[in-house]
Amino acid sequence: MKITLKHLAEHLGAALEGGGADSTVERLASLADAKEGDLSFLANPKYAEQLATTKATAAIVGKDCKPAPLPLLRVDNPDLAFAKASLLVCPPPAPPAPGVHPSAVVSPSAKIGRGVSIGACAVVDDGAVLGDGCVLFPQVYVGKDSALGDGCLLYSGVKVYHQVTIGRGCIFHSGAVIGSDGFGYAWTGNGYFKIPQVGTVVIEDGVELGANVCVDRARFGETRIGAGTKLDNLVQIAHNVKLGKCCAFAAQVGIAGSAEVGNGVQMGGQAAIVGHVKVGDGLTVVGQSAISKSVPGREAGAPADKLIWIDSPAKPMREHLEESRNIKHLARLRKTVKELEERIKKLETD
Amino acid sequence: MKITLKHLAEHLGAALEGGGADSTVERLASLADAKEGDLSFLANPKYAEQLATTKATAAIVGKDCKPAPLPLLRVDNPDLAFAKASLLVCPPPAPPAPGVHPSAVVSPSAKIGRGVSIGACAVVDDGAVLGDGCVLFPQVYVGKDSALGDGCLLYSGVKVYHQVTIGRGCIFHSGAVIGSDGFGYAWTGNGYFKIPQVGTVVIEDGVELGANVCVDRARFGETRIGAGTKLDNLVQIAHNVKLGKCCAFAAQVGIAGSAEVGNGVQMGGQAAIVGHVKVGDGLTVVGQSAISKSVPGREAGAPADKLIWIDSPAKPMREHLEESRNIKHLARLRKTVKELEERIKKLETD
Amino acid sequence: MKITLKHLAEHLGAALEGGGADSTVERLASLADAKEGDLSFLANPKYAEQLATTKATAAIVGKDCKPAPLPLLRVDNPDLAFAKASLLVCPPPAPPAPGVHPSAVVSPSAKIGRGVSIGACAVVDDGAVLGDGCVLFPQVYVGKDSALGDGCLLYSGVKVYHQVTIGRGCIFHSGAVIGSDGFGYAWTGNGYFKIPQVGTVVIEDGVELGANVCVDRARFGETRIGAGTKLDNLVQIAHNVKLGKCCAFAAQVGIAGSAEVGNGVQMGGQAAIVGHVKVGDGLTVVGQSAISKSVPGREAGAPADKLIWIDSPAKPMREHLEESRNIKHLARLRKTVKELEERIKKLETD
């Protein structure tokens, strides 16, 4: 869609610098790849020098960005402004129209809200509730007595088990599984006896689950994901885990059973938290690291340098850096000790 | 369901202490969350002090638990007893009734046992065999000539490829894939030539596979999972792997091709075993660790302190702890060496 | 299928040694498991001594293999020859016959090539294009305006989102998801604002994706997987990643957003690459390791000993080995320093 820079600046509340008010943009691109007609942006200072050479028609930049030889839309938060510009310039495809595909199987006892779209071969089981405006792509399954809030979007192949509660405006990507049994067995002496997993899952408003994410139901009580939390693909949330609000976990993260995670916790890819520990607000866990004990966060006044954890088992970043320096220094240390040994020998024989 | 403590004690073979024989429980909860009417339990001593303050109506405890101010059901194995109590107090929802949903697609050449339930949009291909009492939730796929033993439970969206053999009483969670091609290619000099994966998968009785677990078929011969083994969500079992009986692997574990794993092996989340090695009976692999060579277990008389492996590549726990102590000591060691250097200098110049 | 060794030798261009031209093989097996009538092979020298005792009727071996007491088919590349022999001796089951199953839902605006097979409950959305000879197993989903090249094979339950482009001869295993949203949010100050992911995915010819693999669509522009690249189960490819040609990644690998990976890169299981870095041609990343910065490869003349990377964060193998040696030596070093301290004390007091 062709949008003038003037319109864009108004829409974003941006200051337009370097002219071009009537120029139009109609696509999005990175600074490096952009061509005439593309809108680009600078959020990561690593790419700042690309402003000098980009072919973009205009770029959204932050308050502290230097002037550049193309029209700039200056804002407080370039990431956010570019996201909003995206919706204007390149709106995502419209969701499927409301209605139930004839091949879908919807139980007569399910309660379907207004404006709901249910795709081909989707199945909605007895007693399930779909809030207004929900969209189920083809081949979704919603189990018995589960309830989705208004405006949820479930992509093809999402599987929701029975008696699960989902808030409003959630987005679940293909292959996500919500409500599978927690991993629990009692050892009988010659085999595992399955511990019934009779609890549930509660997912609060505005949660997004990536493709093939797994969220297990609780042994009893509930597994809960706080409002606004975002989980990338292939993340594992075990039974009875509690995640706070506005957490963001990268792909392949694993949270073990009964862990309690505060608000605003961020985890890098393949990081983990062991079972039965508490992780405080605002903690960052570096990729591939593993929190192995309870760690307080902002709620307990943890200082900034205790908020980034790394390694398996994880420690504060500062301790890790010191340890790494010491290990790097080891070769020299061995050499020094060897030399000291020689000098002592000499002193002894003198 | 309201159950009296007297009934519960008889059912579990438990000794009821502290009265309350006619009190009833109707829900399950942890000691911390319990309210009047809840049955709780103590299996992890970490939570022992919660017995003093819990609001639970009764708790199942072990033989060595101290008396507490609520009725206690004392047993040998609180985990097992609580699991059995769960089935009485909070029975899981009944499985779907027998019958084939009209939207399911079942090949005329498939053999369907008695009392089988096949959900909406499930597909059972030519020559497949479903034992008595199998339950296929909606959208399951069972491939050509694959056979499921009696009483298997496949949740929505499980995919079983062709010519796979499944034992009795197996439970597969949504998104589990059984029988996909092993990862094998021959390098031709300018590309990969796909190595046909013409073997199969054999899953013995009583195996449970978590959501989105992957079990690859063998290059030739078979990939095999021993009876009673339990795999958590997102676990990867590569081609030609052999898993023993009663293993338990936490989420996101990966077992590489042709590895042979003994009986009763336990693996923490995100742990791994490399290809073509043998891992003995009773080994425990700590989360995020990776077994990189063959390791004997109980079958070879391995002592207890050689049964827990940790790190990537993994070593016995004792070696790891010593190494960690040495690394922790490094800062002090560097300081000591610096001081010795000064003292030697002084001795040399004296 | 019974095949004579003479026929097999001709088919493979192999030299037949040790007689048996008229003997027949009809199954495949490892040297250890083989019985009369089995064809086996030796590619990994680890198993060389099994040639002396195998019950196989014949074995495919390399140029430098010693003579053995059974007929040998000698070739340059035993792995490749055995793969080709597999196709002759144990051909994989024929794909489903062309045709559209009555329960499949194919949009009238989709363009379906010649000889295409669409299985039960599969869904092909508006404007999708399936090239000649494509095979969609049951319950596959192909989204709006996505295009598959000729001869693609999608196993049961694969999900392809909208506007994705797939080359010729690709194989996607069950549960693979292509085109889900990249993981991108802008922080507004009190929550995450979803960054529209309006780019696409391009998968070139001959790519194979394992079960439950996830490939995210780009924020803008494209996520691209180069021709002939092979990804094992549960691999994560984030938005805007570029993978070169003929890469091979083992299970559970994760590649973070906007990483650029060269040609012929190999990654062990559970390895990772962080976002926004470039990894050069021909690099090998050991399992569970994580590339945390840009690393040049063969295209930049990197020497062989800088092509294998290990650890988290990863370093060249040689550095890792030296570091490991130094750490192993630590206990002795501490002992030496203690002794030196004693000797100095003695010198000082003398």
Short mmCIF file of N, CA, C and O in Angstrom, two decimals, chain C residues 268-350:
data_model
loop_
_atom_site.label_atom_id
_atom_site.label_comp_id
_atom_site.label_asym_id
_atom_site.label_seq_id
_atom_site.Cartn_x
_atom_site.Cartn_y
_atom_site.Cartn_z
N GLY C 268 25.95 -30.35 15.21
CA GLY C 268 25.54 -31.48 16.03
C GLY C 268 24.27 -31.16 16.80
O GLY C 268 23.84 -30.00 16.87
N GLY C 269 23.69 -32.15 17.38
CA GLY C 269 22.41 -32.02 18.06
C GLY C 269 22.43 -30.96 19.16
O GLY C 269 23.40 -30.82 19.89
N GLN C 270 21.35 -30.19 19.25
CA GLN C 270 21.17 -29.19 20.31
C GLN C 270 22.17 -28.03 20.23
O GLN C 270 22.27 -27.24 21.17
N ALA C 271 22.91 -27.93 19.13
CA ALA C 271 23.79 -26.77 18.96
C ALA C 271 22.95 -25.56 18.56
O ALA C 271 21.77 -25.69 18.23
N ALA C 272 23.59 -24.38 18.60
CA ALA C 272 22.84 -23.16 18.34
C ALA C 272 23.72 -22.11 17.68
O ALA C 272 24.95 -22.15 17.76
N ILE C 273 23.07 -21.17 17.02
CA ILE C 273 23.73 -19.97 16.52
C ILE C 273 22.90 -18.79 16.98
O ILE C 273 21.67 -18.79 16.83
N VAL C 274 23.55 -17.77 17.57
CA VAL C 274 22.81 -16.61 18.05
C VAL C 274 22.39 -15.74 16.87
O VAL C 274 22.83 -15.94 15.74
N GLY C 275 21.57 -14.77 17.16
CA GLY C 275 21.01 -13.93 16.11
C GLY C 275 22.03 -12.97 15.51
O GLY C 275 23.05 -12.64 16.11
N HIS C 276 21.79 -12.54 14.28
CA HIS C 276 22.52 -11.44 13.65
C HIS C 276 24.01 -11.70 13.50
O HIS C 276 24.81 -10.75 13.52
N VAL C 277 24.44 -12.97 13.34
CA VAL C 277 25.85 -13.25 13.06
C VAL C 277 25.96 -13.99 11.73
O VAL C 277 24.98 -14.52 11.22
N LYS C 278 27.19 -14.02 11.19
CA LYS C 278 27.45 -14.74 9.94
C LYS C 278 28.37 -15.92 10.22
O LYS C 278 29.41 -15.75 10.86
N VAL C 279 27.99 -17.08 9.73
CA VAL C 279 28.79 -18.27 9.91
C VAL C 279 29.22 -18.75 8.52
O VAL C 279 28.39 -18.93 7.64
N GLY C 280 30.53 -18.94 8.36
CA GLY C 280 31.07 -19.20 7.02
C GLY C 280 30.88 -20.62 6.53
O GLY C 280 30.44 -21.50 7.27
N ASP C 281 31.29 -20.84 5.28
CA ASP C 281 31.14 -22.14 4.62
C ASP C 281 31.94 -23.22 5.33
O ASP C 281 33.08 -23.00 5.75
N GLY C 282 31.36 -24.41 5.40
CA GLY C 282 32.12 -25.59 5.81
C GLY C 282 32.39 -25.69 7.30
O GLY C 282 33.16 -26.56 7.72
N LEU C 283 31.77 -24.83 8.09
CA LEU C 283 32.00 -24.91 9.53
C LEU C 283 31.30 -26.12 10.12
O LEU C 283 30.21 -26.49 9.70
N THR C 284 31.93 -26.73 11.12
CA THR C 284 31.27 -27.78 11.91
C THR C 284 31.10 -27.26 13.33
O THR C 284 32.06 -26.79 13.93
N VAL C 285 29.88 -27.34 13.83
CA VAL C 285 29.60 -26.92 15.21
C VAL C 285 29.23 -28.17 16.00
O VAL C 285 28.29 -28.89 15.64
N VAL C 286 29.99 -28.44 17.04
CA VAL C 286 29.78 -29.65 17.83
C VAL C 286 28.46 -29.56 18.60
O VAL C 286 28.01 -28.48 18.96
N GLY C 287 27.84 -30.68 18.86
CA GLY C 287 26.56 -30.75 19.57
C GLY C 287 26.59 -29.96 20.87
O GLY C 287 27.60 -29.93 21.58
N GLN C 288 25.50 -29.29 21.19
CA GLN C 288 25.29 -28.49 22.40
C GLN C 288 26.17 -27.22 22.44
O GLN C 288 26.14 -26.51 23.45
N SER C 289 26.92 -26.95 21.40
CA SER C 289 27.73 -25.73 21.36
C SER C 289 26.90 -24.58 20.81
O SER C 289 25.85 -24.79 20.20
N ALA C 290 27.40 -23.36 21.04
CA ALA C 290 26.66 -22.18 20.57
C ALA C 290 27.59 -21.16 19.96
O ALA C 290 28.44 -20.58 20.65
N ILE C 291 27.43 -20.92 18.68
CA ILE C 291 28.19 -19.87 17.99
C ILE C 291 27.63 -18.53 18.44
O ILE C 291 26.45 -18.25 18.25
N SER C 292 28.49 -17.69 19.03
CA SER C 292 28.00 -16.44 19.64
C SER C 292 28.51 -15.20 18.93
O SER C 292 28.26 -14.08 19.36
N LYS C 293 29.29 -15.38 17.85
CA LYS C 293 29.79 -14.23 17.08
C LYS C 293 30.02 -14.70 15.65
O LYS C 293 30.03 -15.89 15.39
N SER C 294 30.25 -13.77 14.75
CA SER C 294 30.49 -14.16 13.36
C SER C 294 31.80 -14.94 13.25
O SER C 294 32.79 -14.60 13.89
N VAL C 295 31.78 -15.99 12.44
CA VAL C 295 32.94 -16.85 12.27
C VAL C 295 33.14 -17.10 10.78
O VAL C 295 32.24 -17.62 10.12
N PRO C 296 34.31 -16.72 10.25
CA PRO C 296 34.54 -16.96 8.82
C PRO C 296 34.80 -18.44 8.56
O PRO C 296 35.23 -19.17 9.47
N GLY C 297 34.58 -18.87 7.34
CA GLY C 297 34.78 -20.28 6.99
C GLY C 297 35.67 -20.42 5.77
O GLY C 297 36.54 -19.58 5.52
N ARG C 298 35.47 -21.48 5.02
CA ARG C 298 36.32 -21.78 3.86
C ARG C 298 36.35 -20.63 2.86
O ARG C 298 37.37 -20.40 2.22
N GLU C 299 35.21 -19.93 2.70
CA GLU C 299 35.14 -18.85 1.71
C GLU C 299 36.16 -17.76 2.03
O GLU C 299 36.57 -17.01 1.15
N ALA C 300 36.60 -17.69 3.31
CA ALA C 300 37.57 -16.68 3.72
C ALA C 300 38.94 -17.29 3.96
O ALA C 300 39.81 -16.68 4.57
N GLY C 301 39.10 -18.54 3.49
CA GLY C 301 40.39 -19.20 3.64
C GLY C 301 40.70 -19.65 5.05
O GLY C 301 41.87 -19.84 5.42
N ALA C 302 39.67 -19.85 5.87
CA ALA C 302 39.92 -20.29 7.25
C ALA C 302 40.63 -21.64 7.22
O ALA C 302 40.23 -22.54 6.48
N PRO C 303 41.70 -21.79 8.01
CA PRO C 303 42.42 -23.07 8.03
C PRO C 303 41.58 -24.16 8.68
O PRO C 303 40.66 -23.87 9.45
N ALA C 304 41.91 -25.40 8.38
CA ALA C 304 41.11 -26.55 8.83
C ALA C 304 40.90 -26.52 10.35
O ALA C 304 39.82 -26.86 10.83
N ASP C 305 41.93 -26.10 11.09
CA ASP C 305 41.78 -26.17 12.56
C ASP C 305 40.94 -25.02 13.11
O ASP C 305 40.77 -24.91 14.32
N LYS C 306 40.43 -24.17 12.25
CA LYS C 306 39.49 -23.14 12.70
C LYS C 306 38.07 -23.44 12.18
O LYS C 306 37.20 -22.57 12.26
N LEU C 307 37.89 -24.65 11.67
CA LEU C 307 36.58 -24.98 11.10
C LEU C 307 35.70 -25.81 12.04
O LEU C 307 34.52 -26.01 11.78
N ILE C 308 36.28 -26.30 13.14
CA ILE C 308 35.47 -27.06 14.09
C ILE C 308 35.35 -26.24 15.37
O ILE C 308 36.35 -25.91 16.00
N TRP C 309 34.10 -25.92 15.74
CA TRP C 309 33.86 -25.06 16.89
C TRP C 309 33.08 -25.81 17.96
O TRP C 309 32.23 -26.62 17.65
N ILE C 310 33.41 -25.49 19.20
CA ILE C 310 32.83 -26.24 20.31
C ILE C 310 32.71 -25.35 21.54
O ILE C 310 33.47 -24.39 21.68
N ASP C 311 31.79 -25.68 22.39
CA ASP C 311 31.56 -25.00 23.67
C ASP C 311 30.47 -23.92 23.56
O ASP C 311 30.07 -23.55 22.45
N SER C 312 30.07 -23.42 24.69
CA SER C 312 29.02 -22.42 24.76
C SER C 312 29.50 -21.29 25.68
O SER C 312 29.50 -21.46 26.89
N PRO C 313 29.98 -20.18 25.14
CA PRO C 313 30.08 -19.84 23.72
C PRO C 313 31.19 -20.63 23.04
O PRO C 313 32.18 -21.00 23.68
N ALA C 314 31.02 -20.83 21.74
CA ALA C 314 31.93 -21.71 20.99
C ALA C 314 33.27 -21.06 20.70
O ALA C 314 33.37 -19.85 20.52
N LYS C 315 34.31 -21.90 20.67
CA LYS C 315 35.67 -21.52 20.29
C LYS C 315 36.20 -22.61 19.37
O LYS C 315 35.62 -23.71 19.31
N PRO C 316 37.31 -22.34 18.67
CA PRO C 316 37.87 -23.41 17.83
C PRO C 316 38.25 -24.61 18.70
O PRO C 316 38.69 -24.44 19.84
N MET C 317 38.12 -25.80 18.15
CA MET C 317 38.38 -27.05 18.89
C MET C 317 39.75 -27.03 19.57
O MET C 317 39.89 -27.48 20.70
N ARG C 318 40.77 -26.50 18.88
CA ARG C 318 42.12 -26.52 19.45
C ARG C 318 42.19 -25.73 20.75
O ARG C 318 42.78 -26.17 21.73
N GLU C 319 41.57 -24.55 20.75
CA GLU C 319 41.54 -23.75 21.98
C GLU C 319 40.81 -24.48 23.09
O GLU C 319 41.23 -24.45 24.25
N HIS C 320 39.74 -25.14 22.71
CA HIS C 320 38.95 -25.87 23.70
C HIS C 320 39.77 -26.99 24.32
O HIS C 320 39.76 -27.20 25.54
N LEU C 321 40.52 -27.70 23.48
CA LEU C 321 41.30 -28.83 23.99
C LEU C 321 42.39 -28.33 24.94
O LEU C 321 42.64 -28.93 25.98
N GLU C 322 43.01 -27.20 24.58
CA GLU C 322 44.05 -26.66 25.46
C GLU C 322 43.43 -26.24 26.80
O GLU C 322 43.98 -26.52 27.86
N GLU C 323 42.30 -25.58 26.72
CA GLU C 323 41.62 -25.15 27.95
C GLU C 323 41.25 -26.35 28.82
O GLU C 323 41.44 -26.32 30.04
N SER C 324 40.75 -27.41 28.17
CA SER C 324 40.38 -28.61 28.93
C SER C 324 41.60 -29.22 29.61
O SER C 324 41.52 -29.64 30.76
N ARG C 325 42.71 -29.25 28.90
CA ARG C 325 43.93 -29.80 29.50
C ARG C 325 44.33 -28.98 30.71
O ARG C 325 44.69 -29.51 31.75
N ASN C 326 44.27 -27.66 30.57
CA ASN C 326 44.64 -26.78 31.69
C ASN C 326 43.74 -27.01 32.90
O ASN C 326 44.20 -27.03 34.04
N ILE C 327 42.46 -27.20 32.64
CA ILE C 327 41.52 -27.43 33.76
C ILE C 327 41.80 -28.77 34.40
O ILE C 327 41.83 -28.90 35.63
N LYS C 328 42.02 -29.78 33.58
CA LYS C 328 42.33 -31.11 34.13
C LYS C 328 43.58 -31.05 35.01
O LYS C 328 43.70 -31.77 35.99
N HIS C 329 44.51 -30.17 34.65
CA HIS C 329 45.80 -30.08 35.35
C HIS C 329 45.69 -29.30 36.66
O HIS C 329 46.64 -29.24 37.46
N LEU C 330 44.53 -28.71 36.90
CA LEU C 330 44.38 -27.78 38.02
C LEU C 330 44.67 -28.41 39.37
O LEU C 330 45.31 -27.79 40.24
N ALA C 331 44.22 -29.63 39.59
CA ALA C 331 44.42 -30.26 40.90
C ALA C 331 45.91 -30.36 41.17
O ALA C 331 46.39 -30.03 42.26
N ARG C 332 46.65 -30.80 40.14
CA ARG C 332 48.10 -30.92 40.31
C ARG C 332 48.74 -29.54 40.53
O ARG C 332 49.66 -29.38 41.33
N LEU C 333 48.24 -28.56 39.82
CA LEU C 333 48.79 -27.21 39.95
C LEU C 333 48.63 -26.69 41.38
O LEU C 333 49.55 -26.11 41.96
N ARG C 334 47.44 -26.92 41.93
CA ARG C 334 47.21 -26.47 43.31
C ARG C 334 48.18 -27.16 44.27
O ARG C 334 48.71 -26.54 45.18
N LYS C 335 48.43 -28.44 44.03
CA LYS C 335 49.34 -29.21 44.88
C LYS C 335 50.75 -28.63 44.76
O LYS C 335 51.44 -28.40 45.76
N THR C 336 51.17 -28.38 43.53
CA THR C 336 52.51 -27.82 43.28
C THR C 336 52.67 -26.49 44.01
O THR C 336 53.68 -26.24 44.67
N VAL C 337 51.67 -25.63 43.90
CA VAL C 337 51.77 -24.31 44.53
C VAL C 337 51.88 -24.44 46.04
O VAL C 337 52.65 -23.74 46.69
N LYS C 338 51.13 -25.39 46.59
CA LYS C 338 51.19 -25.64 48.03
C LYS C 338 52.61 -26.06 48.44
O LYS C 338 53.16 -25.58 49.43
N GLU C 339 53.21 -26.94 47.65
CA GLU C 339 54.57 -27.40 47.94
C GLU C 339 55.57 -26.26 47.83
O GLU C 339 56.47 -26.11 48.67
N LEU C 340 55.37 -25.45 46.78
CA LEU C 340 56.29 -24.31 46.59
C LEU C 340 56.21 -23.38 47.80
O LEU C 340 57.22 -22.86 48.27
N GLU C 341 54.99 -23.19 48.27
CA GLU C 341 54.79 -22.33 49.43
C GLU C 341 55.61 -22.84 50.63
O GLU C 341 56.26 -22.07 51.32
N GLU C 342 55.56 -24.14 50.83
CA GLU C 342 56.32 -24.76 51.93
C GLU C 342 57.82 -24.53 51.76
O GLU C 342 58.54 -24.19 52.69
N ARG C 343 58.25 -24.75 50.51
CA ARG C 343 59.69 -24.64 50.24
C ARG C 343 60.15 -23.19 50.43
O ARG C 343 61.25 -22.93 50.93
N ILE C 344 59.33 -22.25 50.03
CA ILE C 344 59.68 -20.83 50.20
C ILE C 344 59.75 -20.48 51.68
O ILE C 344 60.67 -19.81 52.15
N LYS C 345 58.74 -20.97 52.41
CA LYS C 345 58.70 -20.74 53.85
C LYS C 345 60.01 -21.21 54.48
O LYS C 345 60.62 -20.53 55.31
N LYS C 346 60.42 -22.41 54.06
CA LYS C 346 61.65 -23.00 54.59
C LYS C 346 62.85 -22.11 54.25
O LYS C 346 63.69 -21.81 55.10
N LEU C 347 62.86 -21.66 52.97
CA LEU C 347 63.97 -20.79 52.54
C LEU C 347 63.98 -19.50 53.36
O LEU C 347 65.03 -19.01 53.74
N GLU C 348 62.77 -18.98 53.59
CA GLU C 348 62.69 -17.71 54.32
C GLU C 348 63.16 -17.84 55.76
O GLU C 348 63.75 -16.93 56.33
N THR C 349 62.86 -19.00 56.38
CA THR C 349 63.19 -19.16 57.80
C THR C 349 64.62 -19.65 57.99
O THR C 349 65.16 -19.56 59.09
N ASP C 350 65.19 -20.21 56.91
CA ASP C 350 66.58 -20.70 57.03
C ASP C 350 67.52 -19.53 57.32
O ASP C 350 67.37 -18.43 56.80
#
